[in-house]
XYZ file of C-alpha atoms in Angstrom:
238
model
C 142.346 -12.011 211.274
C 141.151 -15.608 210.997
C 138.563 -17.100 208.829
C 135.935 -19.416 210.051
C 138.132 -22.232 208.360
C 141.259 -21.832 209.898
C 142.839 -22.121 213.335
C 144.418 -18.735 214.579
C 147.759 -18.149 213.720
C 150.290 -20.077 216.194
C 152.086 -16.850 216.668
C 148.549 -15.217 217.942
C 149.106 -16.056 221.195
C 146.003 -16.097 223.715
C 147.348 -12.899 225.591
C 147.328 -11.105 222.260
C 143.787 -12.122 221.426
C 142.817 -10.886 224.825
C 142.714 -7.275 223.229
C 140.169 -8.303 220.319
C 136.370 -8.179 221.511
C 135.967 -11.496 223.555
C 132.819 -13.669 222.336
C 131.491 -17.106 223.678
C 130.053 -20.127 222.018
C 126.655 -20.885 223.879
C 125.801 -24.506 224.335
C 122.080 -25.586 226.436
C 122.141 -29.196 227.456
C 118.261 -30.693 227.806
C 118.320 -31.841 231.274
C 114.735 -32.907 232.340
C 113.984 -33.532 235.967
C 112.882 -37.268 235.285
C 115.209 -38.184 232.284
C 118.529 -36.475 232.313
C 121.098 -37.732 229.922
C 124.069 -39.787 230.541
C 127.262 -38.264 231.146
C 129.250 -39.890 228.177
C 126.279 -39.490 225.669
C 125.958 -35.427 226.609
C 129.684 -35.366 226.535
C 129.830 -36.899 222.754
C 126.708 -34.737 221.697
C 128.375 -31.442 222.852
C 131.445 -32.160 220.670
C 129.552 -33.439 217.585
C 127.464 -30.200 218.052
C 130.454 -27.882 217.923
C 131.650 -29.834 214.660
C 128.085 -29.507 213.416
C 127.834 -25.714 213.975
C 131.829 -25.655 211.994
C 130.543 -27.065 209.106
C 127.093 -25.445 208.673
C 126.797 -23.243 205.464
C 125.852 -20.148 207.854
C 129.517 -20.442 208.877
C 131.505 -21.827 206.041
C 130.048 -19.657 203.099
C 131.923 -16.387 203.222
C 128.579 -14.336 203.279
C 126.977 -16.659 205.782
C 125.064 -14.939 208.667
C 126.961 -16.578 211.296
C 130.262 -16.338 209.214
C 131.326 -12.755 210.670
C 130.511 -14.295 214.213
C 132.833 -17.120 214.181
C 135.589 -15.201 212.941
C 135.015 -12.409 215.760
C 134.712 -15.623 218.248
C 137.851 -16.967 216.906
C 139.754 -13.579 217.198
C 139.553 -13.772 220.556
C 139.749 -16.704 223.256
C 137.915 -19.936 222.016
C 135.332 -19.743 224.687
C 132.281 -21.873 225.305
C 129.741 -22.099 228.226
C 127.180 -25.054 228.829
C 123.923 -24.045 230.423
C 121.085 -26.592 231.583
C 117.501 -25.796 230.534
C 114.090 -28.134 230.551
C 110.752 -27.689 229.961
C 109.864 -24.325 228.598
C 113.195 -22.920 229.117
C 114.193 -25.723 226.530
C 111.518 -24.389 224.271
C 112.082 -20.660 224.378
C 115.975 -21.750 223.703
C 114.950 -23.574 220.647
C 113.070 -20.433 219.133
C 116.476 -18.909 218.825
C 118.808 -19.490 215.944
C 120.955 -22.644 216.579
C 121.422 -26.018 215.572
C 120.157 -29.210 218.049
C 122.458 -31.895 217.744
C 120.776 -35.559 219.416
C 122.722 -38.110 220.758
C 121.391 -41.848 222.159
C 119.594 -39.547 224.847
C 121.061 -36.252 225.134
C 119.852 -32.713 223.129
C 122.416 -30.075 222.929
C 121.389 -26.593 221.025
C 124.415 -24.511 220.021
C 124.191 -21.398 218.999
C 125.906 -18.889 217.285
C 128.632 -17.109 218.981
C 127.433 -13.944 220.894
C 129.347 -11.239 223.218
C 130.957 -12.243 226.304
C 128.418 -9.648 228.151
C 125.768 -9.762 225.398
C 123.847 -13.103 226.271
C 120.254 -13.286 224.623
C 117.779 -12.887 227.697
C 116.618 -16.222 226.812
C 120.090 -17.903 227.449
C 121.178 -15.651 230.166
C 118.917 -16.829 232.512
C 119.933 -20.427 232.476
C 121.685 -21.874 234.718
C 125.330 -23.046 234.477
C 125.586 -24.830 237.622
C 124.013 -28.234 238.218
C 125.098 -29.925 235.093
C 126.339 -32.925 237.093
C 125.545 -36.377 235.396
C 125.648 -39.989 235.915
C 126.267 -42.350 233.149
C 122.753 -44.389 232.343
C 125.199 -47.257 230.957
C 128.479 -47.987 231.317
C 130.568 -46.403 228.023
C 132.000 -49.800 225.970
C 135.449 -49.426 224.258
C 135.261 -47.296 221.339
C 134.936 -48.980 217.972
C 138.108 -49.650 216.001
C 138.960 -46.195 213.652
C 136.454 -44.271 215.420
C 137.761 -40.445 216.841
C 138.313 -40.663 220.577
C 138.640 -37.544 222.682
C 140.581 -38.521 225.649
C 140.231 -37.027 228.981
C 142.502 -36.392 231.543
C 142.343 -39.046 234.112
C 144.005 -36.789 236.943
C 140.878 -34.223 236.390
C 137.414 -34.120 237.659
C 135.312 -31.504 236.051
C 131.552 -31.123 236.078
C 129.636 -32.574 233.189
C 129.170 -29.135 231.828
C 132.772 -28.161 232.262
C 134.052 -31.131 230.381
C 131.279 -30.706 227.717
C 132.887 -27.326 227.233
C 136.209 -29.348 226.614
C 135.350 -32.017 224.659
C 134.018 -29.373 222.315
C 137.366 -27.447 222.271
C 139.119 -30.771 221.491
C 136.862 -31.498 218.400
C 137.176 -28.058 217.342
C 141.218 -28.209 217.504
C 140.938 -31.635 215.753
C 138.325 -30.085 212.771
C 141.279 -27.348 212.453
C 143.720 -30.064 211.667
C 141.942 -31.708 209.173
C 142.223 -30.865 205.663
C 138.569 -30.374 203.137
C 138.628 -34.375 202.227
C 139.296 -35.478 205.584
C 136.458 -32.895 207.176
C 133.856 -33.850 204.543
C 134.619 -37.503 205.184
C 133.859 -36.769 209.238
C 131.058 -35.203 208.737
C 129.296 -37.782 206.145
C 129.510 -39.941 209.642
C 127.557 -37.607 211.403
C 130.681 -36.552 213.594
C 131.004 -39.983 214.752
C 133.247 -39.707 217.633
C 133.499 -41.302 221.095
C 134.393 -39.558 224.736
C 136.514 -42.196 227.147
C 138.993 -41.319 230.077
C 142.602 -42.624 229.611
C 144.265 -44.384 231.701
C 147.622 -42.368 233.300
C 149.700 -44.575 231.074
C 147.869 -43.727 227.732
C 147.427 -40.096 229.111
C 151.212 -39.823 229.090
C 151.725 -41.518 225.716
C 148.677 -39.443 224.175
C 149.818 -35.769 225.262
C 153.568 -36.706 224.006
C 152.169 -37.799 220.532
C 151.686 -34.306 218.827
C 147.641 -34.801 218.706
C 145.689 -31.906 219.601
C 145.744 -31.035 223.253
C 143.204 -28.838 225.367
C 144.714 -26.504 227.771
C 142.026 -24.919 229.611
C 142.547 -21.121 230.441
C 141.654 -21.687 233.991
C 138.469 -19.330 234.207
C 136.589 -22.112 236.100
C 137.075 -25.173 237.916
C 140.745 -26.455 237.291
C 143.925 -24.318 237.540
C 145.072 -22.301 234.303
C 146.931 -24.526 231.863
C 145.662 -27.556 232.515
C 145.366 -30.358 229.967
C 141.880 -31.417 229.707
C 141.378 -33.523 226.552
C 143.623 -35.038 223.846
C 141.661 -35.388 220.282
C 142.799 -38.776 218.880
C 141.694 -38.672 215.223
C 142.573 -41.584 213.077
C 143.290 -38.929 210.154
C 146.067 -37.126 212.749
C 147.895 -40.392 213.123
C 148.597 -40.855 209.686
C 151.909 -40.599 207.739
């Protein structure tokens, strides 16, 4: 059994974890008709939301109210599902226990894990499809020293699917950091960037030993597809 503080054991293969009760981490992105967020901002905000939950005392304290749920979630496959909400749907989602993280334009609310087939009714009725987003401003080059979640340039995924993938990548990086490195990152508000790698850079990134998300293939892309590399400067040191 894992704790909220650690990654699953390398020996605990996904196939073995399938026998455990399955949980999912719900994320809801606010998508008003008139002012939807930019795609990159939504991807970055989703990743920061996952990190914010992992660092929350309700998770990190052994007796925290969400700690057992996170343990159960990490004992199975690390599933995340992104749904969209607007207007009254967003307000009702905000009344459920969770954390809302804001970006330049995006608002993403992350909730403690729920059983795969036991979503709260307020979230279960929200749509998964329709989370395609456009850029409002072209993303600039990442600032030096900023953690970057690099997207596979050969894959096409909806914004919702990609938000889940950047959340996975941020979580893998978090698991690889020590306590001091986590505290330092949290002190920045989990500053990070999401960008698409060039094909040449992607080949180097995937061969460099950095955290790499390989998707289970439940939706949109083939099983085993490599989707995101988490390039945190602390993981390149030494």
